[in-house]
């Protein structure tokens, strides 16, 4: 089956490794670098597919673990795939479910069901991991499920995203070198199994991304990058750089990875979405990245702001819950062209949050997704114009 993915680097920055490219899938074109909003359960929280199209989003991120548990991949498949199911007419990407499954291992309870199914392998932990498979309890009802590399790809085939991720083992932070190495080796073995299953069963032309792991250790990052780069995959993803370590360690992990990856292949970084991080990762040659921050912050009344109001010191954020905004009739944020900021004031949105009105979440989330999407658009334009370093300095 021919793969429905093409990626072309169109322009490279002369002073950094930043680049502008074009990703083409069966659902259309994606201008890179690009921010990829996370639609965990086939929705970017509080926003419609039409909102996202209006904002200028070109690629959406879905969650294999959550969609498998509810509504189930068969429901999504019968609707024509993830994009069709959620009324989205552009490209999609799904993760493998690995990060969510392994995150359960750090929790002490499971779900809210009154009755938990009994099983011969019943145990206190939410997750039981072996080299063969991962067995876990649903956070919804406590039911048992099993993921293997093959199962993860099978689910993603049914979900029908344009880009799908190999099943990986993301080590927690902190991990010892030995623990991180075991996790990396497991990830590599699972990648080989994902590739074999994908090549045999890929009937929709979906593109497979292998994931680089290795925690914060330079030798493991190099080893993992070199291994993944040699595999029969369509594109690359970099994982394990947003799971608790400091920004400095995150940047070092990226620096220890990127030199060993082929320049011509598309590269996605998992779980990054802060303004300063965006400039740094784009400068290293990252083509796309996803994060839940815009809508998560939006639900708490925290909105992004551009300079001079937004800056490194306040992390480019303002908190509309603060009482100082109760009688502030200026736009929700300054110098923003989104419909939330052009139509509503700080005082009004402050009131909505104090009154626990649902519109508050929508207006703030719309702005935050617009903000990051527009920022990356500015970055693309600056790279093409040869002014990326100046733009970066102006912001940071």
Short mmCIF file of C-alpha atoms in Angstrom, two decimals:
data_model
loop_
_atom_site.label_atom_id
_atom_site.label_comp_id
_atom_site.label_asym_id
_atom_site.label_seq_id
_atom_site.Cartn_x
_atom_site.Cartn_y
_atom_site.Cartn_z
CA UNK A 1 0.00 0.00 0.00
CA UNK A 2 1.57 3.36 -0.96
CA UNK A 3 2.03 5.69 1.98
CA UNK A 4 0.02 8.90 1.90
CA UNK A 5 2.72 11.12 3.35
CA UNK A 6 5.21 13.43 1.74
CA UNK A 7 7.51 15.86 3.51
CA UNK A 8 9.67 18.50 1.88
CA UNK A 9 12.02 20.99 3.52
CA UNK A 10 11.43 24.27 1.70
CA UNK A 11 13.77 26.65 3.48
CA UNK A 12 16.46 26.54 6.18
CA UNK A 13 17.48 29.31 8.54
CA UNK A 14 21.10 30.39 8.13
CA UNK A 15 21.89 31.01 11.80
CA UNK A 16 20.01 28.11 13.44
CA UNK A 17 18.67 24.72 12.43
CA UNK A 18 15.13 26.08 12.10
CA UNK A 19 13.37 25.18 8.87
CA UNK A 20 10.13 25.62 6.99
CA UNK A 21 8.59 22.59 5.34
CA UNK A 22 5.47 21.14 3.79
CA UNK A 23 3.85 17.93 5.04
CA UNK A 24 1.29 16.40 2.71
CA UNK A 25 -1.16 13.71 3.87
CA UNK A 26 -4.31 12.27 2.34
CA UNK A 27 -6.24 14.97 4.24
CA UNK A 28 -4.28 17.96 2.98
CA UNK A 29 -1.20 20.06 3.56
CA UNK A 30 0.47 21.05 6.82
CA UNK A 31 2.84 24.01 6.91
CA UNK A 32 5.75 23.36 9.26
CA UNK A 33 6.80 24.14 11.87
CA UNK A 34 3.31 23.75 13.29
CA UNK A 35 1.60 23.56 16.66
CA UNK A 36 -0.63 20.51 17.06
CA UNK A 37 -3.52 20.94 19.53
CA UNK A 38 -4.41 17.83 21.52
CA UNK A 39 -7.89 16.39 21.01
CA UNK A 40 -7.62 13.68 23.64
CA UNK A 41 -11.10 12.24 23.19
CA UNK A 42 -11.73 13.37 19.60
CA UNK A 43 -12.22 16.94 20.78
CA UNK A 44 -9.98 19.84 21.69
CA UNK A 45 -11.72 20.74 24.93
CA UNK A 46 -14.47 23.38 24.52
CA UNK A 47 -13.62 24.00 20.84
CA UNK A 48 -15.31 22.69 17.70
CA UNK A 49 -13.58 21.48 14.56
CA UNK A 50 -14.89 24.62 12.88
CA UNK A 51 -13.25 26.78 15.56
CA UNK A 52 -9.92 25.08 14.93
CA UNK A 53 -10.21 25.49 11.18
CA UNK A 54 -11.03 29.18 11.67
CA UNK A 55 -7.97 29.56 13.90
CA UNK A 56 -5.74 28.04 11.23
CA UNK A 57 -4.91 24.67 12.82
CA UNK A 58 -3.78 22.11 10.24
CA UNK A 59 -2.94 19.02 12.31
CA UNK A 60 -4.80 17.55 15.32
CA UNK A 61 -3.56 15.05 17.90
CA UNK A 62 -5.75 12.17 19.13
CA UNK A 63 -5.24 9.80 22.05
CA UNK A 64 -5.23 6.05 21.40
CA UNK A 65 -5.64 5.04 25.05
CA UNK A 66 -8.70 7.21 25.67
CA UNK A 67 -10.38 6.53 22.34
CA UNK A 68 -9.88 2.79 22.79
CA UNK A 69 -11.64 2.89 26.15
CA UNK A 70 -14.36 5.26 24.98
CA UNK A 71 -16.06 5.16 22.50
CA UNK A 72 -13.88 2.35 21.08
CA UNK A 73 -11.93 2.24 17.84
CA UNK A 74 -14.72 0.34 16.04
CA UNK A 75 -17.12 3.25 16.60
CA UNK A 76 -14.54 5.69 15.21
CA UNK A 77 -13.69 3.41 12.29
CA UNK A 78 -17.34 2.97 11.34
CA UNK A 79 -17.68 6.77 11.28
CA UNK A 80 -14.96 6.94 8.64
CA UNK A 81 -11.99 7.49 10.92
CA UNK A 82 -10.97 10.06 13.50
CA UNK A 83 -11.19 13.14 11.27
CA UNK A 84 -14.64 12.25 9.95
CA UNK A 85 -15.88 11.24 13.41
CA UNK A 86 -15.09 14.67 14.86
CA UNK A 87 -16.08 16.71 11.82
CA UNK A 88 -12.48 17.64 11.04
CA UNK A 89 -11.46 17.90 7.40
CA UNK A 90 -7.70 18.13 7.81
CA UNK A 91 -4.85 15.91 8.99
CA UNK A 92 -4.65 13.93 12.22
CA UNK A 93 -2.03 12.14 14.29
CA UNK A 94 -2.54 9.63 17.12
CA UNK A 95 -0.17 8.61 19.88
CA UNK A 96 0.36 4.97 20.79
CA UNK A 97 -1.29 5.06 24.22
CA UNK A 98 2.03 4.22 25.83
CA UNK A 99 2.46 7.41 27.83
CA UNK A 100 -1.06 7.22 29.28
CA UNK A 101 -0.75 3.54 30.19
CA UNK A 102 2.58 3.99 31.95
CA UNK A 103 1.31 7.10 33.71
CA UNK A 104 -1.27 4.89 35.41
CA UNK A 105 1.56 3.13 37.19
CA UNK A 106 2.15 6.26 39.25
CA UNK A 107 -1.44 6.39 40.50
CA UNK A 108 -2.71 4.65 43.62
CA UNK A 109 -6.39 4.19 42.69
CA UNK A 110 -8.32 3.17 39.62
CA UNK A 111 -11.50 4.63 38.23
CA UNK A 112 -14.76 5.34 39.99
CA UNK A 113 -16.70 2.14 39.37
CA UNK A 114 -18.51 0.68 42.38
CA UNK A 115 -17.70 -2.83 41.27
CA UNK A 116 -14.26 -3.80 40.02
CA UNK A 117 -14.03 -6.93 37.94
CA UNK A 118 -12.06 -9.73 39.56
CA UNK A 119 -9.32 -11.40 37.60
CA UNK A 120 -6.74 -14.12 38.13
CA UNK A 121 -4.03 -11.50 37.57
CA UNK A 122 -5.65 -9.00 39.90
CA UNK A 123 -3.10 -6.84 41.68
CA UNK A 124 -2.98 -3.51 43.52
CA UNK A 125 -1.12 -1.73 40.71
CA UNK A 126 -2.92 -0.23 37.75
CA UNK A 127 -0.26 -1.48 35.34
CA UNK A 128 1.75 -4.66 34.88
CA UNK A 129 4.55 -4.35 32.32
CA UNK A 130 6.54 -7.08 30.62
CA UNK A 131 8.62 -7.22 27.44
CA UNK A 132 5.69 -8.93 25.73
CA UNK A 133 2.77 -6.72 26.74
CA UNK A 134 1.30 -4.16 29.10
CA UNK A 135 -1.73 -5.10 31.17
CA UNK A 136 -3.65 -2.27 32.79
CA UNK A 137 -6.89 -1.25 34.41
CA UNK A 138 -9.17 1.30 32.80
CA UNK A 139 -9.31 4.54 34.76
CA UNK A 140 -13.03 4.64 33.86
CA UNK A 141 -14.36 1.40 35.32
CA UNK A 142 -11.43 -0.68 36.50
CA UNK A 143 -11.77 -3.22 33.68
CA UNK A 144 -8.63 -5.02 32.48
CA UNK A 145 -7.05 -4.31 29.10
CA UNK A 146 -3.89 -5.44 27.33
CA UNK A 147 -1.74 -3.44 24.94
CA UNK A 148 1.00 -4.97 22.84
CA UNK A 149 2.89 -3.16 20.08
CA UNK A 150 0.69 -4.98 17.60
CA UNK A 151 -2.51 -4.06 19.47
CA UNK A 152 -1.57 -0.40 19.60
CA UNK A 153 -1.01 -0.28 15.85
CA UNK A 154 -4.19 -2.28 15.22
CA UNK A 155 -6.18 0.30 17.22
CA UNK A 156 -4.52 3.19 15.39
CA UNK A 157 -5.22 1.57 12.04
CA UNK A 158 -8.88 1.52 13.00
CA UNK A 159 -8.79 5.11 14.25
CA UNK A 160 -7.49 6.04 10.81
CA UNK A 161 -5.18 8.95 11.62
CA UNK A 162 -2.79 10.07 8.90
CA UNK A 163 0.22 9.73 11.21
CA UNK A 164 0.46 7.05 13.91
CA UNK A 165 3.06 6.48 16.61
CA UNK A 166 4.86 3.29 17.53
CA UNK A 167 4.18 1.85 20.98
CA UNK A 168 6.97 2.93 23.30
CA UNK A 169 7.99 2.75 26.95
CA UNK A 170 8.38 6.25 28.35
CA UNK A 171 10.47 6.09 31.54
CA UNK A 172 9.45 8.29 34.46
CA UNK A 173 11.67 11.07 35.67
CA UNK A 174 13.88 10.61 37.52
CA UNK A 175 15.15 7.24 36.33
CA UNK A 176 18.54 5.68 36.80
CA UNK A 177 20.72 5.04 33.79
CA UNK A 178 19.99 1.33 34.09
CA UNK A 179 16.23 1.89 34.23
CA UNK A 180 16.32 4.27 31.28
CA UNK A 181 18.38 1.81 29.26
CA UNK A 182 15.94 -1.05 29.93
CA UNK A 183 13.11 1.20 28.85
CA UNK A 184 14.97 2.21 25.70
CA UNK A 185 15.76 -1.37 24.73
CA UNK A 186 12.13 -2.33 25.24
CA UNK A 187 11.05 0.63 23.09
CA UNK A 188 13.41 -0.51 20.30
CA UNK A 189 12.11 -4.09 20.37
CA UNK A 190 8.55 -2.86 20.36
CA UNK A 191 9.30 -0.58 17.41
CA UNK A 192 10.45 -3.58 15.37
CA UNK A 193 7.19 -5.35 16.20
CA UNK A 194 5.16 -2.24 15.33
CA UNK A 195 6.88 -1.96 11.97
CA UNK A 196 6.28 -5.62 11.13
CA UNK A 197 2.59 -5.41 12.00
CA UNK A 198 2.12 -2.05 10.30
CA UNK A 199 3.77 -3.15 7.06
CA UNK A 200 1.55 -6.22 6.89
CA UNK A 201 -1.77 -4.57 7.80
CA UNK A 202 -1.52 -0.94 6.64
CA UNK A 203 -4.42 -0.65 4.18
CA UNK A 204 -5.06 3.08 4.53
CA UNK A 205 -1.64 4.48 3.69
CA UNK A 206 -1.00 5.68 7.23
CA UNK A 207 2.50 6.92 8.10
CA UNK A 208 4.33 5.32 11.04
CA UNK A 209 6.55 7.34 13.36
CA UNK A 210 9.22 5.69 15.49
CA UNK A 211 9.89 7.25 18.89
CA UNK A 212 13.31 8.10 20.33
CA UNK A 213 13.70 7.56 24.08
CA UNK A 214 16.67 7.54 26.48
CA UNK A 215 15.58 9.88 29.28
CA UNK A 216 18.17 12.60 30.04
CA UNK A 217 21.25 10.46 29.33
CA UNK A 218 23.39 11.58 26.40
CA UNK A 219 24.69 8.13 25.46
CA UNK A 220 21.19 6.61 25.51
CA UNK A 221 19.71 9.44 23.46
CA UNK A 222 22.41 8.96 20.85
CA UNK A 223 21.95 5.19 20.81
CA UNK A 224 18.17 5.45 20.54
CA UNK A 225 18.27 8.12 17.83
CA UNK A 226 20.69 6.08 15.74
CA UNK A 227 18.59 2.93 16.14
CA UNK A 228 15.29 4.59 15.27
CA UNK A 229 16.82 6.44 12.32
CA UNK A 230 17.80 3.13 10.70
CA UNK A 231 14.33 1.63 10.81
CA UNK A 232 11.76 1.36 8.02
CA UNK A 233 9.56 4.23 9.20
CA UNK A 234 8.04 7.27 7.54
CA UNK A 235 8.82 9.94 10.12
CA UNK A 236 10.30 10.45 13.56
CA UNK A 237 9.03 11.40 17.01
CA UNK A 238 11.01 12.37 20.07
CA UNK A 239 9.58 11.34 23.43
CA UNK A 240 10.42 11.54 27.08
CA UNK A 241 11.43 15.21 27.17
CA UNK A 242 8.37 16.55 28.99
CA UNK A 243 7.80 14.14 31.85
CA UNK A 244 9.07 16.08 34.84
CA UNK A 245 12.63 17.11 34.15
CA UNK A 246 13.77 20.73 34.16
CA UNK A 247 13.73 22.86 31.02
CA UNK A 248 17.52 22.71 30.93
CA UNK A 249 17.51 18.91 30.96
CA UNK A 250 14.74 18.86 28.37
CA UNK A 251 16.80 21.03 26.04
CA UNK A 252 19.90 18.91 26.60
CA UNK A 253 17.96 15.75 25.79
CA UNK A 254 16.88 17.32 22.52
CA UNK A 255 20.42 18.45 21.73
CA UNK A 256 21.62 14.90 22.37
CA UNK A 257 19.03 13.53 19.94
CA UNK A 258 18.71 15.77 16.90
CA UNK A 259 22.25 15.39 15.42
CA UNK A 260 21.66 11.66 14.90
CA UNK A 261 18.37 11.91 13.04
CA UNK A 262 18.17 12.21 9.23
CA UNK A 263 17.57 15.79 8.12
CA UNK A 264 15.13 14.94 5.35
CA UNK A 265 12.57 13.24 7.60
CA UNK A 266 9.68 14.90 9.40
CA UNK A 267 10.22 15.25 13.17
CA UNK A 268 7.55 15.60 15.86
CA UNK A 269 8.33 16.47 19.49
CA UNK A 270 5.89 15.13 22.06
CA UNK A 271 4.41 17.25 24.83
CA UNK A 272 5.94 20.73 24.44
CA UNK A 273 3.99 24.00 24.35
CA UNK A 274 5.57 26.82 26.38
CA UNK A 275 6.58 29.95 24.44
CA UNK A 276 10.29 29.86 25.27
CA UNK A 277 10.42 26.13 24.56
CA UNK A 278 8.79 26.64 21.16
CA UNK A 279 11.51 29.01 20.01
CA UNK A 280 14.20 26.64 21.28
CA UNK A 281 12.84 23.46 19.71
CA UNK A 282 12.13 25.12 16.37
CA UNK A 283 15.72 26.41 16.41
CA UNK A 284 16.85 22.77 16.64
CA UNK A 285 14.85 21.68 13.59
CA UNK A 286 11.60 20.35 15.08
CA UNK A 287 8.73 20.36 12.57
CA UNK A 288 5.70 19.89 14.83
CA UNK A 289 4.86 19.56 18.50
CA UNK A 290 1.77 18.94 20.61
CA UNK A 291 0.66 20.07 24.04
CA UNK A 292 -2.48 20.26 26.21
CA UNK A 293 -1.37 23.54 27.80
CA UNK A 294 -3.54 25.96 25.76
CA UNK A 295 -6.86 24.42 26.75
CA UNK A 296 -5.73 23.31 30.20
CA UNK A 297 -4.63 26.85 31.03
CA UNK A 298 -7.79 28.17 29.41
CA UNK A 299 -9.99 26.22 31.78
CA UNK A 300 -8.22 27.88 34.72
CA UNK A 301 -8.45 31.41 33.37
CA UNK A 302 -4.80 31.68 32.38
CA UNK A 303 -4.27 33.19 28.93
CA UNK A 304 -1.17 33.78 26.86
CA UNK A 305 -0.06 37.35 26.24
CA UNK A 306 2.46 38.72 23.75
CA UNK A 307 5.16 41.29 24.59
CA UNK A 308 5.38 43.65 26.31
CA UNK A 309 2.60 42.44 28.67
CA UNK A 310 3.73 38.87 28.21
CA UNK A 311 7.40 38.20 28.88
CA UNK A 312 9.86 35.62 30.11
CA UNK A 313 9.31 36.67 33.73
CA UNK A 314 5.55 35.97 33.69
CA UNK A 315 5.97 33.12 31.20
CA UNK A 316 3.84 35.03 28.67
CA UNK A 317 0.72 34.48 30.77
CA UNK A 318 -1.84 36.55 32.64
CA UNK A 319 -4.40 35.20 35.10
CA UNK A 320 -7.85 36.64 34.39
CA UNK A 321 -9.09 35.44 37.79
CA UNK A 322 -7.14 38.24 39.49
CA UNK A 323 -9.26 41.00 40.99
CA UNK A 324 -7.32 43.71 39.14
CA UNK A 325 -9.19 42.68 35.98
CA UNK A 326 -12.69 42.99 37.47
CA UNK A 327 -13.11 46.52 36.03
CA UNK A 328 -10.60 46.32 33.17
CA UNK A 329 -12.53 47.03 29.99
CA UNK A 330 -9.60 46.57 27.63
CA UNK A 331 -9.53 43.56 25.26
CA UNK A 332 -9.05 40.15 26.83
CA UNK A 333 -5.40 40.40 25.75
CA UNK A 334 -3.63 43.16 23.87
CA UNK A 335 -2.33 42.94 20.30
CA UNK A 336 -4.33 39.81 19.48
CA UNK A 337 -6.62 39.39 16.49
CA UNK A 338 -8.58 36.39 17.72
CA UNK A 339 -12.34 36.76 18.09
CA UNK A 340 -12.16 36.34 21.88
CA UNK A 341 -9.89 39.37 22.19
CA UNK A 342 -11.61 41.51 19.56
CA UNK A 343 -15.06 40.99 21.07
CA UNK A 344 -14.65 40.60 24.84
CA UNK A 345 -12.98 42.47 27.68
CA UNK A 346 -10.90 41.33 30.60
CA UNK A 347 -13.69 42.44 32.94
CA UNK A 348 -16.27 40.30 31.16
CA UNK A 349 -14.14 37.16 31.00
CA UNK A 350 -13.09 37.70 34.64
CA UNK A 351 -16.80 37.78 35.52
CA UNK A 352 -17.44 34.57 33.57
CA UNK A 353 -14.75 32.71 35.48
CA UNK A 354 -15.99 33.99 38.83
CA UNK A 355 -19.51 32.87 37.89
CA UNK A 356 -18.25 29.48 36.67
CA UNK A 357 -19.85 30.09 33.28
CA UNK A 358 -18.85 27.61 30.57
CA UNK A 359 -18.31 30.38 28.03
CA UNK A 360 -15.23 31.41 30.03
CA UNK A 361 -13.45 28.15 29.17
CA UNK A 362 -14.33 28.48 25.50
CA UNK A 363 -13.16 32.10 25.12
CA UNK A 364 -9.88 31.52 26.95
CA UNK A 365 -9.16 28.23 25.19
CA UNK A 366 -9.94 29.72 21.78
CA UNK A 367 -7.49 32.53 22.44
CA UNK A 368 -4.73 30.24 23.72
CA UNK A 369 -4.89 27.89 20.73
CA UNK A 370 -5.01 30.90 18.41
CA UNK A 371 -2.06 32.45 20.23
CA UNK A 372 0.26 29.47 19.77
CA UNK A 373 -0.94 28.79 16.22
CA UNK A 374 -0.35 32.42 15.29
CA UNK A 375 3.03 32.50 17.07
CA UNK A 376 4.25 29.55 15.03
CA UNK A 377 2.91 31.21 11.88
CA UNK A 378 5.03 34.26 12.74
CA UNK A 379 8.00 31.97 13.28
CA UNK A 380 7.51 30.35 9.85
CA UNK A 381 7.35 33.76 8.21
CA UNK A 382 10.46 34.90 10.08
CA UNK A 383 12.43 31.82 8.99
CA UNK A 384 11.49 32.51 5.37
CA UNK A 385 12.45 36.15 5.74
CA UNK A 386 15.75 35.37 7.46
CA UNK A 387 14.68 37.14 10.67
CA UNK A 388 14.03 34.19 12.98
CA UNK A 389 16.87 35.08 15.38
CA UNK A 390 15.60 38.67 15.64
CA UNK A 391 12.06 37.48 16.37
CA UNK A 392 13.35 35.08 18.98
CA UNK A 393 15.37 37.84 20.67
CA UNK A 394 12.39 40.21 20.61
CA UNK A 395 10.27 37.67 22.49
CA UNK A 396 12.85 36.17 24.83
#
